[in-house]
Short mmCIF file of C-alpha atoms and ligand atoms in Angstrom, two decimals:
data_model
loop_
_atom_site.label_atom_id
_atom_site.label_comp_id
_atom_site.label_asym_id
_atom_site.label_seq_id
_atom_site.Cartn_x
_atom_site.Cartn_y
_atom_site.Cartn_z
CA UNK A 646 -0.35 -0.26 0.18
CA UNK A 647 1.50 3.23 -1.25
CA UNK A 648 -0.53 6.24 1.35
CA UNK A 649 -0.18 10.02 0.13
CA UNK A 650 -1.24 12.65 2.10
CA UNK A 651 -2.28 15.48 0.54
CA UNK A 652 -5.44 16.99 2.02
CA UNK A 653 -8.00 17.55 -0.35
CA UNK A 654 -9.70 20.10 0.98
CA UNK A 655 -12.87 19.73 -1.08
CA UNK A 656 -14.39 16.23 0.88
CA UNK A 657 -17.26 17.17 2.72
CA UNK A 658 -15.79 17.46 6.14
CA UNK A 659 -12.71 17.35 5.72
CA UNK A 660 -10.01 17.10 8.58
CA UNK A 661 -7.30 20.63 8.25
CA UNK A 662 -4.44 18.79 8.59
CA UNK A 663 -3.00 21.15 10.55
CA UNK A 664 -5.18 19.74 13.57
CA UNK A 665 -3.38 17.87 15.33
CA UNK A 666 -5.45 16.02 18.22
CA UNK A 667 -8.14 15.61 16.10
CA UNK A 668 -10.31 18.54 15.27
CA UNK A 669 -13.49 17.97 12.99
CA UNK A 670 -17.07 19.93 11.21
CA UNK A 671 -20.71 19.05 12.46
CA UNK A 672 -22.16 19.22 8.96
CA UNK A 673 -25.91 17.30 9.40
CA UNK A 674 -28.68 17.08 6.46
CA UNK A 675 -29.90 20.35 7.27
CA UNK A 676 -26.61 21.89 6.84
CA UNK A 677 -24.77 22.94 4.22
CA UNK A 678 -21.49 21.39 3.62
CA UNK A 679 -18.57 23.12 5.33
CA UNK A 680 -15.34 23.40 4.47
CA UNK A 681 -12.88 22.49 6.56
CA UNK A 682 -11.88 25.31 8.86
CA UNK A 683 -8.90 24.96 12.33
CA UNK A 684 -11.34 26.56 14.95
CA UNK A 685 -9.92 28.85 16.40
CA UNK A 686 -12.19 31.11 15.37
CA UNK A 687 -11.11 33.27 13.40
CA UNK A 688 -11.23 37.06 12.85
CA UNK A 689 -14.39 36.30 10.30
CA UNK A 690 -16.86 35.22 12.90
CA UNK A 691 -19.20 37.54 13.18
CA UNK A 692 -19.53 39.28 16.17
CA UNK A 693 -21.50 38.20 19.31
CA UNK A 694 -26.07 38.64 18.83
CA UNK A 695 -26.74 40.52 21.75
CA UNK A 696 -28.96 38.68 24.27
CA UNK A 697 -28.49 35.17 22.77
CA UNK A 698 -27.85 31.96 24.97
CA UNK A 699 -26.76 28.81 24.65
CA UNK A 700 -27.78 26.17 26.42
CA UNK A 701 -27.44 23.76 29.18
CA UNK A 702 -27.23 21.11 28.05
CA UNK A 703 -29.39 18.49 28.05
CA UNK A 704 -29.47 14.67 28.88
CA UNK A 705 -31.42 12.35 26.69
CA UNK A 706 -30.89 8.85 26.27
CA UNK A 707 -28.45 7.16 28.40
CA UNK A 708 -27.28 3.07 27.71
CA UNK A 709 -24.35 2.12 29.61
CA UNK A 710 -22.41 1.84 25.95
CA UNK A 711 -23.76 5.50 25.43
CA UNK A 712 -24.42 8.62 27.55
CA UNK A 713 -25.91 11.25 24.53
CA UNK A 714 -27.30 15.10 25.04
CA UNK A 715 -28.68 18.15 23.30
CA UNK A 716 -28.09 21.53 22.74
CA UNK A 717 -30.37 23.18 20.66
CA UNK A 718 -27.79 25.66 19.39
CA UNK A 719 -27.78 29.88 18.12
CA UNK A 720 -29.90 30.96 15.42
CA UNK A 721 -27.19 31.07 12.35
CA UNK A 722 -24.45 29.53 14.46
CA UNK A 723 -24.71 25.58 13.10
CA UNK A 724 -22.50 26.65 9.86
CA UNK A 725 -20.11 27.47 13.01
CA UNK A 726 -19.87 24.36 15.71
CA UNK A 727 -17.13 22.39 15.63
CA UNK A 728 -16.01 19.54 18.40
CA UNK A 729 -12.68 19.10 19.30
CA UNK A 730 -11.10 16.54 21.29
CA UNK A 731 -8.49 18.66 24.22
CA UNK A 732 -7.18 15.69 25.73
CA UNK A 733 -8.31 11.55 25.42
CA UNK A 734 -10.95 12.40 28.42
CA UNK A 735 -11.42 16.53 26.93
CA UNK A 736 -14.19 17.79 25.29
CA UNK A 737 -14.49 20.95 23.76
CA UNK A 738 -17.34 22.66 21.73
CA UNK A 739 -17.21 25.72 20.46
CA UNK A 740 -19.60 28.10 18.71
CA UNK A 741 -19.96 31.78 18.26
CA UNK A 742 -19.81 33.76 20.64
CA UNK A 743 -22.86 33.05 23.29
CA UNK A 744 -24.36 33.21 26.98
CA UNK A 745 -23.66 30.76 28.73
CA UNK A 746 -26.32 28.77 30.72
CA UNK A 747 -25.12 25.77 33.05
CA UNK A 748 -26.77 22.43 33.01
CA UNK A 749 -28.93 22.03 36.23
CA UNK A 750 -27.54 18.57 37.57
CA UNK A 751 -24.77 17.07 37.39
CA UNK A 752 -24.71 15.67 33.53
CA UNK A 753 -23.88 12.04 33.10
CA UNK A 754 -20.93 10.42 32.49
CA UNK A 755 -19.77 14.43 32.01
CA UNK A 756 -17.28 16.05 35.57
CA UNK A 757 -17.26 19.00 34.69
CA UNK A 758 -17.85 21.82 32.23
CA UNK A 759 -16.58 24.93 31.38
CA UNK A 760 -16.88 27.34 29.51
CA UNK A 761 -14.54 30.84 28.37
CA UNK A 762 -15.75 33.56 26.75
CA UNK A 763 -14.00 35.39 24.76
CA UNK A 764 -15.75 37.12 23.11
CA UNK A 765 -16.29 36.00 19.83
CA UNK A 766 -16.31 32.92 20.42
CA UNK A 767 -17.46 30.19 23.78
CA UNK A 768 -15.57 27.52 24.55
CA UNK A 769 -17.26 24.92 26.56
CA UNK A 770 -15.01 21.95 27.72
CA UNK A 771 -16.46 18.83 28.56
CA UNK A 772 -14.44 17.26 31.26
CA UNK A 773 -15.57 13.51 30.55
CA UNK A 774 -15.31 11.06 33.82
CA UNK A 775 -12.76 8.97 31.52
CA UNK A 776 -11.63 8.59 27.96
CA UNK A 777 -15.08 8.34 25.12
CA UNK A 778 -15.10 8.12 22.04
CA UNK A 779 -17.62 10.69 20.38
CA UNK A 780 -20.29 10.75 17.93
CA UNK A 781 -21.85 14.54 16.71
CA UNK A 782 -24.17 16.14 14.17
CA UNK A 783 -26.20 19.12 14.08
CA UNK A 784 -30.56 19.28 12.49
CA UNK A 785 -32.61 21.27 12.94
CA UNK A 786 -30.20 24.78 15.42
CA UNK A 787 -29.90 21.63 17.60
CA UNK A 788 -26.11 19.50 18.20
CA UNK A 789 -26.56 16.28 19.30
CA UNK A 790 -24.10 13.83 20.40
CA UNK A 791 -23.14 11.20 22.05
CA UNK A 792 -20.23 9.82 24.31
CA UNK A 793 -19.12 6.52 23.70
CA UNK A 794 -17.65 4.73 26.53
CA UNK A 795 -14.88 2.24 25.11
CA UNK A 796 -15.12 -2.17 26.07
CA UNK A 797 -12.07 -2.25 28.82
CA UNK A 798 -12.61 -5.25 31.13
CA UNK A 799 -10.76 -4.44 33.67
CA UNK A 800 -8.83 -1.79 32.93
CA UNK A 801 -5.55 -3.35 32.86
CA UNK A 802 -3.35 -3.04 29.68
CA UNK A 803 -1.52 -7.19 31.18
CA UNK A 804 -3.19 -10.01 29.77
CA UNK A 805 -4.68 -7.46 26.82
CA UNK A 806 -4.80 -9.64 23.29
CA UNK A 807 -2.61 -7.17 21.52
CA UNK A 808 -1.97 -7.45 17.81
CA UNK A 809 0.91 -5.59 15.79
CA UNK A 810 1.33 -5.98 12.03
CA UNK A 811 4.19 -5.06 10.60
CA UNK A 812 2.54 -3.67 7.49
CA UNK A 813 3.90 -5.20 3.65
CA UNK A 814 6.58 -8.58 3.42
CA UNK A 815 7.58 -10.72 1.29
CA UNK A 816 7.23 -9.42 -2.83
CA UNK A 817 5.39 -6.02 -1.43
CA UNK A 818 7.67 -3.65 -0.07
CA UNK A 819 5.70 -0.85 0.79
CA UNK A 820 7.15 2.94 -0.16
CA UNK A 821 11.06 2.84 -1.30
CA UNK A 822 13.08 5.15 0.08
CA UNK A 823 14.67 7.72 -3.02
CA UNK A 824 17.25 5.43 -4.27
CA UNK A 825 15.28 1.86 -3.36
CA UNK A 826 18.34 0.97 -0.84
CA UNK A 827 15.82 1.17 1.93
CA UNK A 828 12.60 -0.57 1.79
CA UNK A 829 9.36 0.89 4.06
CA UNK A 830 8.79 -3.38 4.69
CA UNK A 831 12.04 -3.63 6.53
CA UNK A 832 11.52 -1.14 8.59
CA UNK A 833 7.71 -1.52 9.67
CA UNK A 834 8.51 -5.31 11.11
CA UNK A 835 11.73 -3.27 12.59
CA UNK A 836 9.09 -1.07 14.98
CA UNK A 837 7.56 -3.56 14.82
CA UNK A 838 9.88 -5.50 16.73
CA UNK A 839 10.34 -3.22 19.11
CA UNK A 840 6.69 -2.10 20.42
CA UNK A 841 6.24 -5.71 20.98
CA UNK A 842 8.50 -5.54 22.73
CA UNK A 843 7.54 -3.31 25.07
CA UNK A 844 3.98 -4.71 24.94
CA UNK A 845 5.03 -7.81 25.71
CA UNK A 846 7.25 -6.41 28.72
CA UNK A 847 4.04 -5.07 30.48
CA UNK A 848 1.66 -8.19 30.28
CA UNK A 849 0.36 -8.08 27.13
CA UNK A 850 -0.08 -11.06 24.72
CA UNK A 851 0.91 -10.36 21.50
CA UNK A 852 0.95 -11.33 18.54
CA UNK A 853 2.60 -10.81 15.26
CA UNK A 854 0.91 -10.66 11.93
CA UNK A 855 4.07 -11.30 11.05
CA UNK A 856 7.91 -12.15 11.96
CA UNK A 857 9.73 -11.90 9.41
CA UNK A 858 10.42 -10.54 5.87
CA UNK A 859 7.03 -12.66 4.23
CA UNK A 860 3.91 -11.35 2.58
CA UNK A 861 0.39 -12.28 4.13
CA UNK A 862 -3.19 -10.44 2.39
CA UNK A 863 -4.74 -7.72 3.89
CA UNK A 864 -7.08 -9.54 4.92
CA UNK A 865 -5.62 -11.88 6.74
CA UNK A 866 -3.49 -9.83 8.84
CA UNK A 867 -7.37 -8.69 10.18
CA UNK A 868 -8.45 -12.17 9.84
CA UNK A 869 -5.39 -12.91 12.65
CA UNK A 870 -7.16 -10.79 15.07
CA UNK A 871 -10.43 -11.63 14.94
CA UNK A 872 -9.43 -14.88 15.51
CA UNK A 873 -7.51 -14.11 19.09
CA UNK A 874 -11.02 -11.84 19.79
CA UNK A 875 -7.56 -9.58 20.50
CA UNK A 876 -8.29 -5.84 22.30
CA UNK A 877 -6.04 -4.26 19.72
CA UNK A 878 -5.03 -4.15 16.54
CA UNK A 879 -2.39 -2.20 15.67
CA UNK A 880 -0.80 -1.97 12.36
CA UNK A 881 2.73 -0.34 11.60
CA UNK A 882 3.76 2.18 8.03
CA UNK A 883 6.30 4.35 7.48
CA UNK A 884 3.88 6.89 5.08
CA UNK A 885 5.47 8.86 1.43
CA UNK A 886 4.65 11.25 -1.26
CA UNK A 887 4.82 11.85 -4.65
CA UNK A 888 7.07 15.01 -3.77
CA UNK A 889 10.33 13.90 -1.81
CA UNK A 890 11.01 16.22 1.04
CA UNK A 891 7.44 17.93 0.90
CA UNK A 892 6.41 16.49 4.19
CA UNK A 893 7.23 14.95 6.80
CA UNK A 894 5.41 13.56 10.35
CA UNK A 895 3.82 11.03 12.00
CA UNK A 896 0.09 10.81 11.48
CA UNK A 897 -1.99 8.35 13.31
CA UNK A 898 -5.65 5.86 10.42
CA UNK A 899 -9.00 5.30 12.25
CA UNK A 900 -11.37 3.83 10.46
CA UNK A 901 -14.25 6.00 9.17
CA UNK A 902 -16.75 6.81 11.51
CA UNK A 903 -15.93 4.94 13.76
CA UNK A 904 -15.48 6.92 17.34
CA UNK A 905 -14.12 3.75 19.31
CA UNK A 906 -11.16 3.73 17.09
CA UNK A 907 -11.15 7.35 16.76
CA UNK A 908 -10.71 7.45 20.74
CA UNK A 909 -7.67 4.79 20.81
CA UNK A 910 -6.30 6.52 17.75
CA UNK A 911 -6.20 10.05 19.42
CA UNK A 912 -4.89 8.08 23.01
CA UNK A 913 -1.85 6.98 20.42
CA UNK A 914 -0.75 9.91 18.35
CA UNK A 915 -0.83 12.46 21.13
CA UNK A 916 2.32 10.25 23.13
CA UNK A 917 3.52 9.20 19.04
CA UNK A 918 3.38 13.54 19.24
CA UNK A 919 5.27 14.17 22.38
CA UNK A 920 8.36 12.24 22.01
CA UNK A 921 9.05 10.77 18.79
CA UNK A 922 10.83 13.34 17.48
CA UNK A 923 9.38 14.07 13.77
CA UNK A 924 6.13 16.33 13.95
CA UNK A 925 2.48 15.80 15.28
CA UNK A 926 0.71 16.12 11.80
CA UNK A 927 -2.61 14.68 13.50
CA UNK A 928 -5.26 12.46 13.73
CA UNK A 929 -7.26 10.92 10.69
CA UNK A 930 -10.07 9.23 9.50
CA UNK A 931 -9.17 6.39 6.74
CA UNK A 932 -12.45 7.36 5.03
CA UNK A 933 -10.13 10.75 3.63
CA UNK A 934 -7.72 8.29 0.76
CA UNK A 935 -10.20 5.86 0.36
CA UNK A 936 -13.38 5.84 0.46
CA UNK A 937 -14.49 2.28 1.76
CA UNK A 938 -10.72 3.58 4.26
CA UNK A 939 -8.35 0.96 4.74
CA UNK A 940 -8.85 -2.31 4.36
CA UNK A 941 -6.92 -3.53 7.33
CA UNK A 942 -9.33 -1.18 9.83
CA UNK A 943 -12.33 -2.08 7.63
CA UNK A 944 -12.01 -6.29 8.34
CA UNK A 945 -10.81 -5.69 12.52
CA UNK A 946 -12.94 -6.01 14.15
CA UNK A 947 -12.23 -4.42 17.94
CA UNK A 948 -10.38 -0.87 18.48
CA UNK A 949 -7.57 -0.69 15.76
CA UNK A 950 -5.48 1.65 14.53
CA UNK A 951 -2.77 2.13 11.46
CA UNK A 952 0.34 4.14 12.14
CA UNK A 953 2.03 5.63 9.61
CA UNK A 954 5.99 6.73 11.35
CA UNK A 955 7.38 9.50 8.96
CA UNK A 956 8.01 9.76 5.66
CA UNK A 957 10.26 7.62 4.41
CA UNK A 958 10.87 10.10 1.31
CA UNK A 959 11.48 12.80 3.66
CA UNK A 960 15.79 13.03 3.93
CA UNK A 961 14.56 14.59 7.51
CA UNK A 962 12.53 11.49 8.43
CA UNK A 963 14.10 8.46 7.04
CA UNK A 964 16.93 9.89 9.04
CA UNK A 965 15.19 9.14 12.18
CA UNK A 966 13.28 6.67 11.66
CA UNK A 967 16.16 4.35 11.65
CA UNK A 968 17.53 5.29 14.64
CA UNK A 969 17.40 2.75 17.73
CA UNK A 970 15.98 6.10 19.69
CA UNK A 971 13.02 6.19 17.43
CA UNK A 972 11.06 2.99 17.66
CA UNK A 973 11.74 2.83 21.76
CA UNK A 974 10.31 6.17 21.56
CA UNK A 975 7.52 5.32 19.35
CA UNK A 976 6.92 2.01 21.08
CA UNK A 977 6.85 3.21 24.07
CA UNK A 978 4.80 5.67 22.41
CA UNK A 979 1.86 3.04 22.00
CA UNK A 980 2.18 1.19 25.10
CA UNK A 981 1.16 4.62 27.21
CA UNK A 982 -1.88 4.88 24.30
CA UNK A 983 -3.19 1.98 25.23
CA UNK A 984 -2.85 2.29 28.52
CA UNK A 985 -4.98 5.99 28.09
CA UNK A 986 -7.60 4.42 26.06
CA UNK A 987 -7.82 1.36 29.07
CA UNK A 988 -7.63 4.14 31.67
CA UNK A 989 -4.52 1.56 33.34
CA UNK A 990 -2.14 4.02 35.35
CA UNK A 991 -2.67 7.82 36.10
CA UNK A 992 -1.82 8.70 32.82
CA UNK A 993 -4.91 10.37 31.57
CA UNK A 994 -5.41 12.62 34.90
CA UNK A 995 -2.23 14.93 32.90
ZN1 ZN B 1671 2.40 0.92 3.73
#
């Protein structure tokens, strides 16, 4: 697979390429498709309309896995509403400035709500009881959002089955560095082995889809995880694009329309971005690359992510990717990201 990371800004609901941490636009059937615009609000945001109030957030449905809420938006603000993740357990709704009406009672799954009104924009930060996925839509002037609890069993990484998938292999070299001397399949395997070693040290039960230079069909990679009833599927790749030395950095992909996959991607990329030494290009939906997403993420039945760890055709990235230090830091970031997702330890409280 050759992944090209050029943002197509005409894609409906496109993720801003410069927004690490996974900001996305809300759009619904009654709203025009919004061009991706990175928050926070820019000077083009209309001035506040005097007297407009927003709130309270109203809980509308509750189940063991999901909590749903409604927030009626001020007139004219639907197309400007965004929701983004500030941290695994912290979300923010951004709206044109309005007067905030706080909830009357405690909200399920939400520990606290903080607002910040700078005169042009209102930011409503939701501090969650734990890292959760989120789905949202704006319909008829109402923001409906659902918080989704991941299934985490005992909340410990130790004992979890984790499938680590070194991308490509055998006759499929993956991307090649300029000159052809370095092959993506070899970089992927070295990284996958380091991730496996560090996960094993944490007590996880690691399955490698390949531990040597062999070819595996895409579907078989996910089926290995499905047959093992794995808790996580992590596919390891190195990126490439058309123009050498034009892009640099790391990205974590999740399957489209999968709030739990997106949460896992956010947890892991947050750690990789903080430690890898390469630019943080954020998390991306695989639907931005292919309409049906990536096969390995589509077939995997558990939370699944695909790591793109630097660009093989960027000289700085390639030097960094080939170091032990990079492999150790990325592997340790994967461990930490999984722990944050699981609520294993105090990591999510940072
Ligand atoms: Zn690849």
